PDB file of C-alpha atoms in Angstrom:
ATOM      1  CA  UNK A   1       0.000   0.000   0.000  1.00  0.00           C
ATOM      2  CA  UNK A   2       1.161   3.263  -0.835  1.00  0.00           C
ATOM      3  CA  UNK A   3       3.010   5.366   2.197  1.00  0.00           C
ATOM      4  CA  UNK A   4       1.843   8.955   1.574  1.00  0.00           C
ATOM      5  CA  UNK A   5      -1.802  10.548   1.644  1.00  0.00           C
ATOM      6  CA  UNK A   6      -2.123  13.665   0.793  1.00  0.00           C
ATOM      7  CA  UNK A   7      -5.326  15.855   2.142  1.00  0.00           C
ATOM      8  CA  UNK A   8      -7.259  17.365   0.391  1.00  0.00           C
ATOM      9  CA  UNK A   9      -7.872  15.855  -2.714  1.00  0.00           C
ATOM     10  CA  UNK A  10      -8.372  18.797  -4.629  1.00  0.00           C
ATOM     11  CA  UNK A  11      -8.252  22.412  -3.452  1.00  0.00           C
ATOM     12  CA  UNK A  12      -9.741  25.650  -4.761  1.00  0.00           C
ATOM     13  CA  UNK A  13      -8.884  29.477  -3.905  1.00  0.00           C
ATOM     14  CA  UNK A  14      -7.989  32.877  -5.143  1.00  0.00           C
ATOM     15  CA  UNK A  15      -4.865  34.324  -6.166  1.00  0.00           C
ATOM     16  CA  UNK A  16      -3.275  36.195  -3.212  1.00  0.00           C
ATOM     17  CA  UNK A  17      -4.489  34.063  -0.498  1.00  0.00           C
ATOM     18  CA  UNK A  18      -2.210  31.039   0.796  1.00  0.00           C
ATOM     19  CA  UNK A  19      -2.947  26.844   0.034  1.00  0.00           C
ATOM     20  CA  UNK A  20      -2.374  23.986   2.669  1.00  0.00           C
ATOM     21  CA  UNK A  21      -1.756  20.542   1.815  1.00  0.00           C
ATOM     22  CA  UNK A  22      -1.188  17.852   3.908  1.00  0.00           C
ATOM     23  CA  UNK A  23       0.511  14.790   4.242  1.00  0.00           C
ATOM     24  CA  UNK A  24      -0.068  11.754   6.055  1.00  0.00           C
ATOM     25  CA  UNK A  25       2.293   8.783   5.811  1.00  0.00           C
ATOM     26  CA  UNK A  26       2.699   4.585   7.673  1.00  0.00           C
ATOM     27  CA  UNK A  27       6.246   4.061   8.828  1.00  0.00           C
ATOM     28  CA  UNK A  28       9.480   5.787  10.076  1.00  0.00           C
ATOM     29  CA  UNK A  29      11.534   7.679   7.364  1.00  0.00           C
ATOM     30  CA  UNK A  30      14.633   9.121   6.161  1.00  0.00           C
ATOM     31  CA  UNK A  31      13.144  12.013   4.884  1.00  0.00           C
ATOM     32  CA  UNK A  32      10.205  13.727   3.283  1.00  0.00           C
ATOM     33  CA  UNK A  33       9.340  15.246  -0.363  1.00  0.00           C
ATOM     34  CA  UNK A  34       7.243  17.324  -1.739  1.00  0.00           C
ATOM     35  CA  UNK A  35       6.630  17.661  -5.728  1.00  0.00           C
ATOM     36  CA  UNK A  36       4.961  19.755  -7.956  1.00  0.00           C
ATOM     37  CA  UNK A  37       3.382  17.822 -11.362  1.00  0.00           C
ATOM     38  CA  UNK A  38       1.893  20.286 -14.363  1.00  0.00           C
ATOM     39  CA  UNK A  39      -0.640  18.536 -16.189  1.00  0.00           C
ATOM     40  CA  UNK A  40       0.578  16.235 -18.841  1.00  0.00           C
ATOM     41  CA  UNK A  41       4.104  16.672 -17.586  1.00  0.00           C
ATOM     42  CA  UNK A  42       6.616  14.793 -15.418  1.00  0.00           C
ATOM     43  CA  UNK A  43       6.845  15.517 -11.470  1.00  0.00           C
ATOM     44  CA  UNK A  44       9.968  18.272 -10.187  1.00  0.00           C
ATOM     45  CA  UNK A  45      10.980  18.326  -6.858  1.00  0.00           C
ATOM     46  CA  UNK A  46      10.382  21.567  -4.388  1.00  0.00           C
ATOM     47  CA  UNK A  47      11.447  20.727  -1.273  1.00  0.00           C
ATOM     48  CA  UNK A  48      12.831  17.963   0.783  1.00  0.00           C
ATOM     49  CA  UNK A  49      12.711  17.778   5.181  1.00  0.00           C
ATOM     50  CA  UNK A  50      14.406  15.329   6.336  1.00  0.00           C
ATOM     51  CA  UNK A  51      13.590  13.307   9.797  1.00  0.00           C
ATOM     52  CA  UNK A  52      15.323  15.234  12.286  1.00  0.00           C
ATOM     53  CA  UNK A  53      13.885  18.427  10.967  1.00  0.00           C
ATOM     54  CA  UNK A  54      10.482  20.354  11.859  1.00  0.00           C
ATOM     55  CA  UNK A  55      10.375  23.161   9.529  1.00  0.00           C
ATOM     56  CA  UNK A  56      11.793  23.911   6.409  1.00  0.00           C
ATOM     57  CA  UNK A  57      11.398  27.043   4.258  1.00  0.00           C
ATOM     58  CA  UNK A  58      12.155  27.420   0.155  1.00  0.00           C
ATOM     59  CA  UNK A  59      10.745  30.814  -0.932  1.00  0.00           C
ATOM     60  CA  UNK A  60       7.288  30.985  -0.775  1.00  0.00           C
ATOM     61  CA  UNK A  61       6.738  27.335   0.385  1.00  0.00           C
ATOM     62  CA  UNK A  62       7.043  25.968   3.927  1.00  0.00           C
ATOM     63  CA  UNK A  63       6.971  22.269   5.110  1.00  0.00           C
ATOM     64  CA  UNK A  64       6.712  21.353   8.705  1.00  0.00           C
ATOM     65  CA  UNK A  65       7.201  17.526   9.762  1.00  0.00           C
ATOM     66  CA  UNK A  66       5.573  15.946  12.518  1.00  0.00           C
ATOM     67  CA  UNK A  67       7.104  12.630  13.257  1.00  0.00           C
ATOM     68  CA  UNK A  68       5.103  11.777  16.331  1.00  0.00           C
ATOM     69  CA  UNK A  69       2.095  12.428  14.278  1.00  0.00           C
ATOM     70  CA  UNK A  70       3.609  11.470  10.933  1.00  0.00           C
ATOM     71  CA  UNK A  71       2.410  14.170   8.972  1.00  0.00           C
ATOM     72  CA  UNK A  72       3.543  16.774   7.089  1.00  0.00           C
ATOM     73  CA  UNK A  73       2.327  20.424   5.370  1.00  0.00           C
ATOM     74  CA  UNK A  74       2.553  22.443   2.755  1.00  0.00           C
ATOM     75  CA  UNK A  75       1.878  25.581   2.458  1.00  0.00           C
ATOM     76  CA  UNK A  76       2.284  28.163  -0.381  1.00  0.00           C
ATOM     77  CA  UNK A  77       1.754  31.520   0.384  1.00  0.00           C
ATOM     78  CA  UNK A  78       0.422  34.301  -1.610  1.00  0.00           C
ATOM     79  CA  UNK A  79      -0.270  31.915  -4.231  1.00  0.00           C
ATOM     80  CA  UNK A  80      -0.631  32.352  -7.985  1.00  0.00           C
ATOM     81  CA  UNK A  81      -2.692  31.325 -11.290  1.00  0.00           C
ATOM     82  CA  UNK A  82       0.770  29.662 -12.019  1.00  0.00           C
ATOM     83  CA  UNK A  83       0.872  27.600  -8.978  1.00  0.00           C
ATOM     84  CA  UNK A  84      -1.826  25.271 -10.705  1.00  0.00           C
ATOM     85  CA  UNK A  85      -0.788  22.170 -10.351  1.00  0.00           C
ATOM     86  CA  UNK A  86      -0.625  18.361  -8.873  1.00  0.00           C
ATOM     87  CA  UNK A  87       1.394  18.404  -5.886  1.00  0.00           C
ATOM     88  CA  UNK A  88       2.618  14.965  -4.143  1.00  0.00           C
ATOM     89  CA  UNK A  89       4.251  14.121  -0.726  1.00  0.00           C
ATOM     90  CA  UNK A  90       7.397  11.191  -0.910  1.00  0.00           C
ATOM     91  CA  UNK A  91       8.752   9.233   1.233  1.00  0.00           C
ATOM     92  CA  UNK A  92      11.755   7.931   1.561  1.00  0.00           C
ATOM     93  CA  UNK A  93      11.593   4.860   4.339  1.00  0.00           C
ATOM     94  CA  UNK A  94      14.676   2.282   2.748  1.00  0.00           C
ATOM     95  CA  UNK A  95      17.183   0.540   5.083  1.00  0.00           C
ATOM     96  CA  UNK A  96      19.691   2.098   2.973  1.00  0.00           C
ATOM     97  CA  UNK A  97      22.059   0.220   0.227  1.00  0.00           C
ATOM     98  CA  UNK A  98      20.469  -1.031  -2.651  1.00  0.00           C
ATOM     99  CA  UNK A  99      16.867  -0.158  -1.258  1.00  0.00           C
ATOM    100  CA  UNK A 100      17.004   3.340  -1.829  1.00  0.00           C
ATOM    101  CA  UNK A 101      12.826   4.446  -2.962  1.00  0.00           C
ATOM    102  CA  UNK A 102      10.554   6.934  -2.669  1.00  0.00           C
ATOM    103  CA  UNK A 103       6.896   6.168  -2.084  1.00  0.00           C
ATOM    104  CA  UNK A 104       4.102   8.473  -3.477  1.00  0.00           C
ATOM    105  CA  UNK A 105       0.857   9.510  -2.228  1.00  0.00           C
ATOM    106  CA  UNK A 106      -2.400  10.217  -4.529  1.00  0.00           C
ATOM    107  CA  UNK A 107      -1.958  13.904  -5.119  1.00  0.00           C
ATOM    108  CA  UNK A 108      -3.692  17.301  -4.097  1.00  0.00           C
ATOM    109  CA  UNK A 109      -5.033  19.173  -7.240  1.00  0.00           C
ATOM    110  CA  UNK A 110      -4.515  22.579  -6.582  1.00  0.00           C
ATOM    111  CA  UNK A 111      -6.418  25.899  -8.371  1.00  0.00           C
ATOM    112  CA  UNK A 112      -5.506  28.730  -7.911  1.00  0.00           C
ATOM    113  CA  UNK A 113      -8.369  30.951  -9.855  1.00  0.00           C
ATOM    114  CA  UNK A 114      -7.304  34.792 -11.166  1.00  0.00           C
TER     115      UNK A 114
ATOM    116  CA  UNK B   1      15.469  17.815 -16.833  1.00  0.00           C
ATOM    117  CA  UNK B   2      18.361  15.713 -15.412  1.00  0.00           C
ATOM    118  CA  UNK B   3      19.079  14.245 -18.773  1.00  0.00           C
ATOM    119  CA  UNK B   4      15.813  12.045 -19.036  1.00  0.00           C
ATOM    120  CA  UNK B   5      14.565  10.807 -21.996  1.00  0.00           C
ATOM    121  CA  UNK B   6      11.752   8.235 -22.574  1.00  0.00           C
ATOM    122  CA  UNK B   7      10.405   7.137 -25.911  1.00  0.00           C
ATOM    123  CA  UNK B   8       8.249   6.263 -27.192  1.00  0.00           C
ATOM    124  CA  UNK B   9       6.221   9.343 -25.891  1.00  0.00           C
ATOM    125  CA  UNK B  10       2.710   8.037 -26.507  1.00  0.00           C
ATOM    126  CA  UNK B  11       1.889   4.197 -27.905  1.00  0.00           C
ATOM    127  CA  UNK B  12      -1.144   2.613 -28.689  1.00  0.00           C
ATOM    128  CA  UNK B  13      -1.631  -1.288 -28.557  1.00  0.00           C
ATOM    129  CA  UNK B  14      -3.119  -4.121 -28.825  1.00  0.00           C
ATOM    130  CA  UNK B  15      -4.080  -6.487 -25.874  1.00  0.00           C
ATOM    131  CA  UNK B  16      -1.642  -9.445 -25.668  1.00  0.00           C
ATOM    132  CA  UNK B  17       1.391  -7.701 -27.154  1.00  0.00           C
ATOM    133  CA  UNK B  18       4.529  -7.263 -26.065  1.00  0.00           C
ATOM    134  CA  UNK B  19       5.658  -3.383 -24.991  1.00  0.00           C
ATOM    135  CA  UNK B  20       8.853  -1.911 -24.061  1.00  0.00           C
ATOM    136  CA  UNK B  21       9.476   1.440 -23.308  1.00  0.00           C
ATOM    137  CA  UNK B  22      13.044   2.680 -22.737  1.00  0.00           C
ATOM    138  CA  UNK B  23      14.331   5.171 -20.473  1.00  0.00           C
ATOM    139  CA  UNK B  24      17.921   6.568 -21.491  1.00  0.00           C
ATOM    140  CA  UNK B  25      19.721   9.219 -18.476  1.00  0.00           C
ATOM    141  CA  UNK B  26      22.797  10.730 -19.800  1.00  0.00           C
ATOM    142  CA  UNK B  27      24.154  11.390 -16.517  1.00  0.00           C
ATOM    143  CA  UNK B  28      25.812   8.054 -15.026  1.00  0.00           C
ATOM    144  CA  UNK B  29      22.898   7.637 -12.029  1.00  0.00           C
ATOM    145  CA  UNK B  30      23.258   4.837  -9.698  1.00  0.00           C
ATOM    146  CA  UNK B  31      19.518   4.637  -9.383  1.00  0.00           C
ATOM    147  CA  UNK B  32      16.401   4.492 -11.762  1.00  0.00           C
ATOM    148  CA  UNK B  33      12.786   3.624 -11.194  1.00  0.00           C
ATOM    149  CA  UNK B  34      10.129   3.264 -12.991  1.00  0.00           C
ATOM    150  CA  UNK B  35       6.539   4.351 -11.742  1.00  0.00           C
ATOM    151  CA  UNK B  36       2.704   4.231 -13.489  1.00  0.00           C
ATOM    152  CA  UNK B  37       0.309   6.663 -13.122  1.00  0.00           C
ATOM    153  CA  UNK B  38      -3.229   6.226 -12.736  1.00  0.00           C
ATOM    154  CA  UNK B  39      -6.325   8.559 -11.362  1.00  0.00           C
ATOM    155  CA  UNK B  40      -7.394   7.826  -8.494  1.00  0.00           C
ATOM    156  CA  UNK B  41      -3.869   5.713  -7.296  1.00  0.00           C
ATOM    157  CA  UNK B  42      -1.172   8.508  -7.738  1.00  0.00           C
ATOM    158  CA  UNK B  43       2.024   7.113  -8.870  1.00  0.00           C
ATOM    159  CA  UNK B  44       2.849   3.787  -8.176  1.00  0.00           C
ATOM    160  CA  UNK B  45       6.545   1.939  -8.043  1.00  0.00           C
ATOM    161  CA  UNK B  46       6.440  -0.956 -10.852  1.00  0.00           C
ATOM    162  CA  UNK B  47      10.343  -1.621 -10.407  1.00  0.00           C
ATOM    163  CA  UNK B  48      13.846  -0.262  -9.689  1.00  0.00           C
ATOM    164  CA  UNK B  49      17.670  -0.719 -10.401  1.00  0.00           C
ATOM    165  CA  UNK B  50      20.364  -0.164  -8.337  1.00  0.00           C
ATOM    166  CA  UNK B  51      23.016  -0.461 -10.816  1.00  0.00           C
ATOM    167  CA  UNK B  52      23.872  -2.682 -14.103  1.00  0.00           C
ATOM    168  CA  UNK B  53      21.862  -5.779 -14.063  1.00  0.00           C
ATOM    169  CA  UNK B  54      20.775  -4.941 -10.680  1.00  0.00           C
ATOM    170  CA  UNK B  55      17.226  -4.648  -9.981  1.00  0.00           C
ATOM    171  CA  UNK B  56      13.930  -5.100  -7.708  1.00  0.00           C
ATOM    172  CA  UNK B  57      10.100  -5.215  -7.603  1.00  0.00           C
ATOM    173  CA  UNK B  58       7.984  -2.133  -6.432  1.00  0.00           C
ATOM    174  CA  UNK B  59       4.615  -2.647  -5.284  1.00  0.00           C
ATOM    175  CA  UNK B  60       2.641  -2.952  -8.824  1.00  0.00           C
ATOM    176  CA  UNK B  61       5.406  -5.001 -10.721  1.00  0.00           C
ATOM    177  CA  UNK B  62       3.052  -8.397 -11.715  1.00  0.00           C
ATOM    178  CA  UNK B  63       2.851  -8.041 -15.415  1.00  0.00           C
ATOM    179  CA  UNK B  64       6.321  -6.422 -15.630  1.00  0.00           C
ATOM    180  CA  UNK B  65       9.923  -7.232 -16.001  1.00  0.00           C
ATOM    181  CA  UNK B  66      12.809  -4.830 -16.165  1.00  0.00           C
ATOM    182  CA  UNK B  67      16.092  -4.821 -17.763  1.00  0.00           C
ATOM    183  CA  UNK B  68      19.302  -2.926 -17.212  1.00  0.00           C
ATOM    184  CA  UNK B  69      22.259  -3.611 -19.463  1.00  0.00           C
ATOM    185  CA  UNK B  70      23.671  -0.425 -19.028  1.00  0.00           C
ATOM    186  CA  UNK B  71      24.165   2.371 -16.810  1.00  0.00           C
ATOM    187  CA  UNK B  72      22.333   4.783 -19.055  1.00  0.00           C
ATOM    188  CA  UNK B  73      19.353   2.594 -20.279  1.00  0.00           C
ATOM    189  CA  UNK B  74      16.419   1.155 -17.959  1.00  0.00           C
ATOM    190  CA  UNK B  75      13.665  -1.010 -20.305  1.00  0.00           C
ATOM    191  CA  UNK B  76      10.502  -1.638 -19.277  1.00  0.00           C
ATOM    192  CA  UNK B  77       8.862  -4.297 -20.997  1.00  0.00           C
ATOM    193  CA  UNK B  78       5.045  -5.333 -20.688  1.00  0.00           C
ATOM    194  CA  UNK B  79       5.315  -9.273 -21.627  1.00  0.00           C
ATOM    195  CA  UNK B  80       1.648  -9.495 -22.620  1.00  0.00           C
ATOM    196  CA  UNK B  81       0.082  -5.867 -22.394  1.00  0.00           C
ATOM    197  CA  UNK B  82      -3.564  -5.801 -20.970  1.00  0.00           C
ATOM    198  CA  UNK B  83      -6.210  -3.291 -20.945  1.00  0.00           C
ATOM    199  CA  UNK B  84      -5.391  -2.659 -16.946  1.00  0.00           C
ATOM    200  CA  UNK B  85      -1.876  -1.439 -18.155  1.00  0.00           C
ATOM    201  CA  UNK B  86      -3.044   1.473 -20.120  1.00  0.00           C
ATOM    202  CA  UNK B  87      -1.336   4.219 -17.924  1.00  0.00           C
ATOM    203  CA  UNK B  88       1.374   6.945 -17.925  1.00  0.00           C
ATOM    204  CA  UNK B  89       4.667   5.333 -17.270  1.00  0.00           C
ATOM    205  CA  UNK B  90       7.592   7.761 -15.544  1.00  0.00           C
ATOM    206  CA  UNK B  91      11.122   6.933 -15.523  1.00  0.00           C
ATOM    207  CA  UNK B  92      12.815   8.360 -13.038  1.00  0.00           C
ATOM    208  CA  UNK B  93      16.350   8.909 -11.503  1.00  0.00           C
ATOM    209  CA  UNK B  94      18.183  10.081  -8.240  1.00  0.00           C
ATOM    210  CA  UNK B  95      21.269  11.620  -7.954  1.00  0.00           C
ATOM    211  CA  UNK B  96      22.314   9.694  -5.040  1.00  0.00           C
ATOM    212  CA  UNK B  97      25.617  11.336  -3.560  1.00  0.00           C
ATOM    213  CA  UNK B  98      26.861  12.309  -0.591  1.00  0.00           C
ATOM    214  CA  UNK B  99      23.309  12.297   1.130  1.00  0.00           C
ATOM    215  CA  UNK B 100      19.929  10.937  -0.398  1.00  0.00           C
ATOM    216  CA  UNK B 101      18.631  13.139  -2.802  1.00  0.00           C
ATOM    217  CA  UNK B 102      15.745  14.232  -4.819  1.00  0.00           C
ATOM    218  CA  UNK B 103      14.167  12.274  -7.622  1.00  0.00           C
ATOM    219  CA  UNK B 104      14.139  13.736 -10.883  1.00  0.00           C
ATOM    220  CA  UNK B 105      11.326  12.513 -14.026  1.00  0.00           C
ATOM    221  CA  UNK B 106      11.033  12.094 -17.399  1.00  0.00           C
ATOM    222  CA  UNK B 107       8.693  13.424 -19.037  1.00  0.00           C
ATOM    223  CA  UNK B 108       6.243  10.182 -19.042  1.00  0.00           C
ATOM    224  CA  UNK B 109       4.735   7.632 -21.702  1.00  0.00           C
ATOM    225  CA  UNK B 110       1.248   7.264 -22.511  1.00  0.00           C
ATOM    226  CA  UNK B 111       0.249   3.983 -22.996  1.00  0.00           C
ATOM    227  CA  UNK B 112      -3.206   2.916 -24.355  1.00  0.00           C
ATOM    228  CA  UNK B 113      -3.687  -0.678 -24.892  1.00  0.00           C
ATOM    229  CA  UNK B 114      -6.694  -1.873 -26.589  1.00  0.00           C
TER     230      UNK B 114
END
């Protein structure tokens, strides 16, 4: 079964005001990802927290990890039409060596309307 | 784009055929994967390599098999494609170094099998 689940599935707003996805995920990890996936295109990487981290800050995105809880957030601020998008949470949970993987969750469809 | 290419870009074909799809990294990665992508189910590990001739099953990888030759070329080949394999198939690498790392995609395969 798949690690991650992202919440919510899909998420409207206006441009300007700021999105929150979260992230919900089975087992101990190494560390956490979050991507970004334009329709009909491949998945990028934004950010990465690992384990030992809480908070994490690229620009106008910020990811918090909760271990106790595992969970994880999101959150784009001030967002924009171009911030349309798929975004998924990874997981990275291998013993290291040859079992190096990431693990995806479903998705949250984000629309950010002009 | 990390130096990701995967052809052919879109496919159609029929049930019972065999498929392969290549993915070709022009960087020397360790580490390639290949996921499917499917509404409802996010992406989903089919298999990944390690190195040359070294591979492993992800979670969906029953209808699959995998070959790795070379350092710059993962195949993917459906022995007997059926309807249920219609997807988007990404090929992905990480650039594995010091530290674990992000993942970074091609830009995916459409395949319709009818």
């Amino acid at each position: 079964s798949q690690q991650g689940e992202e919440d919510p599935q899909a998420l409207s707003i206006q441009e300007g005001e700021n999105a929150t996805m979260n992230c919900s995920y089975k087992t101990s990890i190494n560390n956490l990802q979050w991507y970004r996936q334009n329709s009909g295109r491949g998945l990028v990487h934004l950010i990465l927290i690992r384990s030992n981290e809480r908070e994490k800050h690229s620009g106008r995105l910020r990811v918090t990890l909760d271990t106790s809880k595992k969970s994880s957030s999101l959150l784009i601020t001030a967002s924009r039409a171009a911030d349309t998008a798929s975004y998924f949470c990874a997981t990275d949970a291998g013993s290291g060596g040859s079992n190096y993987k990431l693990t995806f969750g479903k998705g949250t469809l984000l629309t950010v309307n002009p | 784009d990390a130096g990701i290419t995967q052809s052919p870009r879109h496919k159609v074909t029929e049930t019972g055929t065999p498929v392969t799809l290549r993915c070709h990294q022009t960087e020397n990665h360790r580490y390639m994967y290949w996921y499917r992508q499917d509404p409802g189910h996010g992406l989903r590990l089919i298999h990944y390599s390690y190195g040359v001739k070294d591979t492993d099953k992800g979670e969906v990888s029953d209808g699959y098999s995998v070959s790795r030759s070379k350092t710059e070329d993962f195949l993917l080949t459906l022995e007997s494609a059926t309807s249920s394999q219609t997807s988007v198939y990404f090929c992905a690498i990480n650039r594995r170094g010091q530290g674990r790392t992000e993942a970074f995609f091609g830009q995916g395969t459409r395949l319709t099998v009818v």
